[in-house]
């Protein structure tokens, strides 16, 4: 169920969101660092304040001293079409997928002109069905977040995506910043796959690496993580973000798991490959004391010690009651030739 050409396994998308704080240079710096960390793509949010909000939109968290309202904040987060095109070109130059979440029809049109690689439908837009139809009609991959949606709302959105021209993934998400472990909903990931028979993923807001690795172990097709340069930075997304060192850890963990999944192990064959180690670490049947030929072996005559290149410890019960054919010294490993 590959979503993006050339990416096998789990596509890891690093979410900048508003962590650039309206600074274009900072947005470009994020692209460089995301590429250096080894992620597959960068994701932004495309806000056009007048098209998506009224001046009455309340703050989720009042974090900004310079913006009088949430509307003013969105206004400050806007980039021009030329600036978006430059960000897209930079991401492409760095080998990254360029993805954004639109929050209005105008933002969809802008991003189409920029020709980005895929869409992310934010949790609050799952019920904006006209915009979803417009996105689905583009034929580009769609990542559908589900952070605040009940099943019925997700069902309706998936029906629209199925009628579109491109692939899509439905992503488990919890819109709490940060998301505590008991609200992460890892159990929902297999439910999504069973319910929709499509690619699935996780959009994580925990601010840790653990849900990402747990979800990747379930074989998801896409993972989204918020990133930040510094946990002491300001902004609404920082508590839900991982650092770039943590992003590198996630990439390493996913690479490890995907290699492991591609190479199933035959335990018998593996044991044969490790025969030398078996001889070193396993135990053999050993004489507790000097034993004379003719001794009928009892439990008090024998013990189990390393190395494992004598009679196997697993055969101890079988050996009891047999007679020694020759003298055996203390601490000698019994062999087949010693018993009758």
Tab-separated table of C-alpha atoms in Angstrom:
chain	number	residue	atom	x	y	z
A	1	UNK	CA	0.000	0.000	0.000
A	2	UNK	CA	2.806	2.428	-0.858
A	3	UNK	CA	1.649	6.040	-0.811
A	4	UNK	CA	4.640	7.756	-2.353
A	5	UNK	CA	6.752	6.482	-5.267
A	6	UNK	CA	10.181	5.285	-4.238
A	7	UNK	CA	9.379	4.913	-0.530
A	8	UNK	CA	9.018	1.357	0.719
A	9	UNK	CA	7.890	0.689	4.246
A	10	UNK	CA	6.958	3.542	6.560
A	11	UNK	CA	7.165	7.084	5.178
A	12	UNK	CA	8.249	9.438	7.958
A	13	UNK	CA	6.964	12.994	7.635
A	14	UNK	CA	8.389	15.685	9.937
A	15	UNK	CA	5.780	18.290	10.811
A	16	UNK	CA	6.938	21.891	11.201
A	17	UNK	CA	3.442	23.323	11.724
A	18	UNK	CA	3.879	26.816	13.210
A	19	UNK	CA	7.270	26.182	14.784
A	20	UNK	CA	8.810	28.565	12.237
A	21	UNK	CA	6.765	31.323	13.985
A	22	UNK	CA	6.194	33.114	10.701
A	23	UNK	CA	9.923	33.407	9.955
A	24	UNK	CA	10.658	32.248	6.398
A	25	UNK	CA	14.371	31.725	7.083
A	26	UNK	CA	13.463	29.529	10.037
A	27	UNK	CA	11.137	27.485	7.814
A	28	UNK	CA	14.012	26.881	5.406
A	29	UNK	CA	16.272	25.923	8.313
A	30	UNK	CA	13.740	23.279	9.318
A	31	UNK	CA	13.921	21.761	5.847
A	32	UNK	CA	17.707	21.427	6.094
A	33	UNK	CA	17.549	19.789	9.511
A	34	UNK	CA	14.732	17.413	8.581
A	35	UNK	CA	16.712	16.233	5.562
A	36	UNK	CA	19.847	15.793	7.682
A	37	UNK	CA	17.901	13.665	10.171
A	38	UNK	CA	16.910	11.252	7.404
A	39	UNK	CA	13.125	11.773	7.290
A	40	UNK	CA	11.284	11.264	4.017
A	41	UNK	CA	9.270	14.457	3.979
A	42	UNK	CA	8.545	17.842	5.493
A	43	UNK	CA	5.067	19.074	6.315
A	44	UNK	CA	3.818	22.586	6.869
A	45	UNK	CA	0.418	24.155	7.450
A	46	UNK	CA	-0.893	26.663	4.925
A	47	UNK	CA	-2.969	29.349	6.623
A	48	UNK	CA	-4.765	32.185	4.880
A	49	UNK	CA	-6.399	33.913	7.807
A	50	UNK	CA	-9.195	35.741	6.001
A	51	UNK	CA	-10.201	32.567	4.148
A	52	UNK	CA	-10.272	30.178	7.110
A	53	UNK	CA	-11.271	32.118	10.230
A	54	UNK	CA	-13.312	34.944	11.600
A	55	UNK	CA	-11.741	37.444	13.996
A	56	UNK	CA	-13.759	35.708	16.726
A	57	UNK	CA	-11.827	32.405	16.649
A	58	UNK	CA	-10.780	31.651	20.245
A	59	UNK	CA	-7.282	30.704	21.324
A	60	UNK	CA	-6.643	27.046	22.016
A	61	UNK	CA	-3.782	28.142	24.251
A	62	UNK	CA	-2.965	31.813	24.732
A	63	UNK	CA	0.760	31.691	24.124
A	64	UNK	CA	1.471	34.807	22.032
A	65	UNK	CA	2.083	38.211	23.544
A	66	UNK	CA	2.459	39.904	20.163
A	67	UNK	CA	-0.813	38.701	18.604
A	68	UNK	CA	-4.036	40.196	19.944
A	69	UNK	CA	-6.172	37.390	18.574
A	70	UNK	CA	-5.936	33.929	17.054
A	71	UNK	CA	-6.836	35.530	13.729
A	72	UNK	CA	-3.857	37.873	14.031
A	73	UNK	CA	-1.649	34.877	14.763
A	74	UNK	CA	-2.800	33.046	11.636
A	75	UNK	CA	-2.176	36.212	9.672
A	76	UNK	CA	1.401	36.303	10.916
A	77	UNK	CA	1.876	32.649	9.943
A	78	UNK	CA	1.044	33.313	6.287
A	79	UNK	CA	3.618	32.988	3.506
A	80	UNK	CA	3.127	34.317	-0.011
A	81	UNK	CA	2.771	31.981	-2.976
A	82	UNK	CA	6.298	32.894	-4.049
A	83	UNK	CA	7.582	31.978	-0.582
A	84	UNK	CA	5.706	28.655	-0.631
A	85	UNK	CA	7.177	27.898	-4.047
A	86	UNK	CA	10.667	28.554	-2.677
A	87	UNK	CA	10.042	26.219	0.272
A	88	UNK	CA	8.802	23.545	-2.100
A	89	UNK	CA	11.889	23.933	-4.312
A	90	UNK	CA	14.176	23.739	-1.281
A	91	UNK	CA	12.506	20.543	-0.051
A	92	UNK	CA	12.832	18.963	-3.495
A	93	UNK	CA	16.504	19.941	-3.660
A	94	UNK	CA	17.018	18.170	-0.319
A	95	UNK	CA	15.233	15.034	-1.515
A	96	UNK	CA	12.200	15.568	0.717
A	97	UNK	CA	8.532	15.137	-0.005
A	98	UNK	CA	6.783	18.490	0.368
A	99	UNK	CA	3.392	18.249	2.083
A	100	UNK	CA	1.102	20.792	3.678
A	101	UNK	CA	-2.271	20.990	5.390
A	102	UNK	CA	-4.631	23.492	3.749
A	103	UNK	CA	-7.271	25.186	5.878
A	104	UNK	CA	-9.331	26.768	3.095
A	105	UNK	CA	-10.193	26.359	-0.563
A	106	UNK	CA	-7.840	29.245	-1.279
A	107	UNK	CA	-5.020	27.345	0.423
A	108	UNK	CA	-5.816	24.247	-1.676
A	109	UNK	CA	-5.576	26.330	-4.848
A	110	UNK	CA	-2.291	27.889	-3.752
A	111	UNK	CA	-0.735	24.537	-2.909
A	112	UNK	CA	-1.890	23.049	-6.210
A	113	UNK	CA	-0.116	25.832	-8.044
A	114	UNK	CA	2.987	25.126	-5.989
A	115	UNK	CA	2.569	21.460	-7.010
A	116	UNK	CA	3.306	19.821	-3.702
A	117	UNK	CA	3.701	16.052	-3.336
A	118	UNK	CA	0.729	15.262	-1.116
A	119	UNK	CA	-1.963	16.550	1.178
A	120	UNK	CA	-2.445	16.304	4.906
A	121	UNK	CA	-6.022	16.803	6.042
A	122	UNK	CA	-5.874	18.206	9.562
A	123	UNK	CA	-8.159	16.783	12.223
A	124	UNK	CA	-10.370	19.859	12.270
A	125	UNK	CA	-10.954	19.638	8.503
A	126	UNK	CA	-12.203	16.032	8.301
A	127	UNK	CA	-15.776	17.302	8.272
A	128	UNK	CA	-15.090	20.022	5.667
A	129	UNK	CA	-16.378	17.758	2.908
A	130	UNK	CA	-16.390	20.255	0.005
A	131	UNK	CA	-12.689	20.960	0.548
A	132	UNK	CA	-12.022	17.237	0.950
A	133	UNK	CA	-13.658	16.549	-2.422
A	134	UNK	CA	-11.459	19.191	-3.996
A	135	UNK	CA	-8.351	17.608	-2.500
A	136	UNK	CA	-9.370	14.078	-3.523
A	137	UNK	CA	-9.890	15.195	-7.119
A	138	UNK	CA	-6.216	16.205	-7.470
A	139	UNK	CA	-5.046	12.584	-7.528
A	140	UNK	CA	-2.223	13.245	-5.082
A	141	UNK	CA	-1.709	11.142	-1.944
A	142	UNK	CA	-3.843	12.211	1.014
A	143	UNK	CA	-3.036	11.702	4.701
A	144	UNK	CA	-6.281	11.907	6.681
A	145	UNK	CA	-5.876	12.778	10.340
A	146	UNK	CA	-8.626	11.729	12.765
A	147	UNK	CA	-7.743	13.485	16.019
A	148	UNK	CA	-11.193	14.768	16.952
A	149	UNK	CA	-13.436	12.669	14.697
A	150	UNK	CA	-15.929	9.919	15.578
A	151	UNK	CA	-16.238	6.901	13.304
A	152	UNK	CA	-19.201	8.279	11.365
A	153	UNK	CA	-17.271	11.405	10.379
A	154	UNK	CA	-14.248	9.355	9.330
A	155	UNK	CA	-16.507	7.023	7.327
A	156	UNK	CA	-17.875	9.962	5.335
A	157	UNK	CA	-14.397	11.342	4.674
A	158	UNK	CA	-13.069	7.950	3.546
A	159	UNK	CA	-16.013	7.542	1.160
A	160	UNK	CA	-14.959	10.800	-0.508
A	161	UNK	CA	-11.310	9.752	-0.700
A	162	UNK	CA	-12.301	6.409	-2.252
A	163	UNK	CA	-14.043	8.381	-4.984
A	164	UNK	CA	-10.897	10.376	-5.664
A	165	UNK	CA	-8.052	9.694	-8.015
A	166	UNK	CA	-5.162	9.044	-5.661
A	167	UNK	CA	-3.993	6.854	-2.759
A	168	UNK	CA	-4.761	7.764	0.823
A	169	UNK	CA	-3.941	6.779	4.385
A	170	UNK	CA	-6.108	7.117	7.477
A	171	UNK	CA	-4.071	8.129	10.505
A	172	UNK	CA	-4.756	7.581	14.154
A	173	UNK	CA	-4.272	10.876	15.955
A	174	UNK	CA	-5.180	12.379	19.304
A	175	UNK	CA	-5.508	16.154	19.385
A	176	UNK	CA	-3.941	16.673	22.791
A	177	UNK	CA	-0.646	18.575	22.976
A	178	UNK	CA	1.209	16.653	24.297
A	179	UNK	CA	-0.716	13.371	24.128
A	180	UNK	CA	-0.351	11.207	27.253
A	181	UNK	CA	0.277	7.478	26.756
A	182	UNK	CA	-3.212	6.440	27.843
A	183	UNK	CA	-4.736	8.640	25.111
A	184	UNK	CA	-2.427	7.574	22.258
A	185	UNK	CA	-4.797	4.943	20.865
A	186	UNK	CA	-2.363	2.480	19.341
A	187	UNK	CA	-5.235	-0.021	19.346
A	188	UNK	CA	-7.054	2.109	16.775
A	189	UNK	CA	-4.387	1.513	14.091
A	190	UNK	CA	-5.386	-2.109	13.320
A	191	UNK	CA	-9.050	-1.076	13.613
A	192	UNK	CA	-8.498	1.517	10.883
A	193	UNK	CA	-6.877	-1.055	8.617
A	194	UNK	CA	-9.650	-3.579	9.151
A	195	UNK	CA	-12.443	-1.022	8.753
A	196	UNK	CA	-11.128	0.705	5.624
A	197	UNK	CA	-8.697	-1.816	4.057
A	198	UNK	CA	-6.286	0.994	3.239
A	199	UNK	CA	-2.905	2.365	4.241
A	200	UNK	CA	-2.805	3.514	7.861
A	201	UNK	CA	-0.552	5.653	10.006
A	202	UNK	CA	0.005	7.613	13.173
A	203	UNK	CA	0.091	11.358	13.608
A	204	UNK	CA	1.783	11.627	16.972
A	205	UNK	CA	1.655	14.512	19.441
A	206	UNK	CA	3.289	12.826	22.439
A	207	UNK	CA	6.587	14.698	22.274
A	208	UNK	CA	8.406	11.357	22.698
A	209	UNK	CA	9.764	8.683	20.363
A	210	UNK	CA	7.824	5.802	21.904
A	211	UNK	CA	4.439	5.857	20.093
A	212	UNK	CA	6.261	6.296	16.788
A	213	UNK	CA	8.304	3.135	17.307
A	214	UNK	CA	5.327	1.189	18.662
A	215	UNK	CA	3.218	2.165	15.640
A	216	UNK	CA	6.033	1.391	13.210
A	217	UNK	CA	6.265	-2.082	14.734
A	218	UNK	CA	2.631	-2.564	13.680
A	219	UNK	CA	3.611	-2.032	10.051
A	220	UNK	CA	2.093	1.403	9.403
A	221	UNK	CA	2.635	3.055	6.029
A	222	UNK	CA	3.102	6.630	7.271
A	223	UNK	CA	4.233	8.362	10.445
A	224	UNK	CA	3.988	12.051	11.218
A	225	UNK	CA	5.975	13.656	14.031
A	226	UNK	CA	6.190	17.288	15.083
A	227	UNK	CA	9.776	18.524	15.326
A	228	UNK	CA	11.454	21.364	17.166
A	229	UNK	CA	14.972	22.714	17.448
A	230	UNK	CA	14.659	23.298	21.165
A	231	UNK	CA	12.212	22.167	23.826
A	232	UNK	CA	12.591	25.591	25.432
A	233	UNK	CA	11.247	27.344	22.323
A	234	UNK	CA	7.859	29.047	22.529
A	235	UNK	CA	4.837	28.194	20.443
A	236	UNK	CA	1.856	25.846	20.630
A	237	UNK	CA	3.541	22.862	18.961
A	238	UNK	CA	6.735	22.595	21.007
A	239	UNK	CA	5.312	20.419	23.847
A	240	UNK	CA	4.097	17.920	21.243
A	241	UNK	CA	7.375	17.814	19.287
A	242	UNK	CA	10.509	15.697	19.224
A	243	UNK	CA	14.009	17.084	18.806
A	244	UNK	CA	16.094	16.319	15.744
A	245	UNK	CA	18.270	13.907	17.715
A	246	UNK	CA	15.100	12.052	18.685
A	247	UNK	CA	13.947	12.095	15.059
A	248	UNK	CA	17.227	10.416	14.099
A	249	UNK	CA	16.563	7.777	16.761
A	250	UNK	CA	13.118	7.135	15.302
A	251	UNK	CA	14.560	6.772	11.811
A	252	UNK	CA	17.178	4.328	13.080
A	253	UNK	CA	14.566	2.324	14.964
A	254	UNK	CA	12.259	2.092	11.957
A	255	UNK	CA	15.124	1.075	9.669
A	256	UNK	CA	16.075	-1.672	12.138
A	257	UNK	CA	12.513	-2.991	12.372
A	258	UNK	CA	11.947	-2.949	8.635
A	259	UNK	CA	15.143	-4.926	7.991
A	260	UNK	CA	14.082	-7.412	10.668
A	261	UNK	CA	10.613	-7.825	9.131
A	262	UNK	CA	12.125	-8.406	5.676
A	263	UNK	CA	14.288	-11.254	6.988
A	264	UNK	CA	12.202	-13.826	8.881
A	265	UNK	CA	14.327	-16.264	10.872
A	266	UNK	CA	14.171	-20.068	10.683
A	267	UNK	CA	15.040	-21.100	14.247
A	268	UNK	CA	16.456	-24.517	13.279
A	269	UNK	CA	18.631	-23.024	10.565
A	270	UNK	CA	19.768	-20.283	12.917
A	271	UNK	CA	20.723	-22.827	15.568
A	272	UNK	CA	22.838	-24.680	12.990
A	273	UNK	CA	24.556	-21.411	12.056
A	274	UNK	CA	25.366	-20.861	15.731
A	275	UNK	CA	26.671	-24.351	16.458
A	276	UNK	CA	30.012	-22.979	17.712
A	277	UNK	CA	28.226	-20.810	20.243
A	278	UNK	CA	26.037	-23.716	21.295
A	279	UNK	CA	29.195	-25.674	22.091
A	280	UNK	CA	30.469	-22.784	24.216
A	281	UNK	CA	27.303	-21.781	26.066
A	282	UNK	CA	25.368	-25.058	26.399
A	283	UNK	CA	26.105	-27.576	29.166
A	284	UNK	CA	27.203	-31.194	29.085
A	285	UNK	CA	26.894	-34.157	31.462
A	286	UNK	CA	29.990	-34.145	33.684
A	287	UNK	CA	31.403	-36.553	36.287
A	288	UNK	CA	31.124	-35.150	39.822
A	289	UNK	CA	34.105	-37.244	40.971
A	290	UNK	CA	36.450	-39.910	39.578
A	291	UNK	CA	34.279	-42.802	38.415
A	292	UNK	CA	35.504	-46.359	37.799
A	293	UNK	CA	34.528	-48.561	34.911
A	294	UNK	CA	31.452	-50.639	35.799
A	295	UNK	CA	29.824	-47.828	37.803
A	296	UNK	CA	26.049	-47.799	37.353
A	297	UNK	CA	25.357	-44.118	36.857
A	298	UNK	CA	23.106	-42.388	39.404
A	299	UNK	CA	22.216	-38.732	39.879
A	300	UNK	CA	24.860	-38.276	42.594
A	301	UNK	CA	27.589	-39.227	40.103
A	302	UNK	CA	26.749	-36.536	37.583
A	303	UNK	CA	26.270	-32.796	37.201
A	304	UNK	CA	25.770	-30.307	34.341
A	305	UNK	CA	28.573	-27.934	33.342
A	306	UNK	CA	29.904	-25.997	30.357
A	307	UNK	CA	31.073	-26.387	27.629
A	308	UNK	CA	28.377	-28.096	25.605
A	309	UNK	CA	30.405	-30.388	23.348
A	310	UNK	CA	29.889	-33.551	25.446
A	311	UNK	CA	26.670	-35.466	26.010
A	312	UNK	CA	23.901	-32.884	26.078
A	313	UNK	CA	22.498	-31.788	29.422
A	314	UNK	CA	19.058	-32.569	27.999
A	315	UNK	CA	20.010	-36.325	28.056
A	316	UNK	CA	20.700	-36.547	31.786
A	317	UNK	CA	17.607	-38.662	32.587
A	318	UNK	CA	18.444	-41.046	29.722
A	319	UNK	CA	22.000	-41.635	31.001
A	320	UNK	CA	20.962	-42.613	34.535
A	321	UNK	CA	21.112	-46.390	35.022
A	322	UNK	CA	23.695	-46.950	32.275
A	323	UNK	CA	27.049	-48.575	33.099
A	324	UNK	CA	30.419	-46.983	32.486
A	325	UNK	CA	32.578	-48.912	30.042
A	326	UNK	CA	35.767	-47.169	31.162
A	327	UNK	CA	37.133	-44.933	33.918
A	328	UNK	CA	35.981	-41.308	33.825
A	329	UNK	CA	37.894	-38.584	35.646
A	330	UNK	CA	36.329	-35.858	37.773
A	331	UNK	CA	34.985	-32.960	35.623
A	332	UNK	CA	35.331	-35.028	32.432
A	333	UNK	CA	32.566	-34.577	29.897
A	334	UNK	CA	30.750	-37.845	29.256
A	335	UNK	CA	30.603	-39.130	25.688
A	336	UNK	CA	28.709	-41.924	23.947
A	337	UNK	CA	31.843	-44.065	24.111
A	338	UNK	CA	31.832	-43.935	27.943
A	339	UNK	CA	28.486	-45.697	28.501
A	340	UNK	CA	26.885	-48.967	27.515
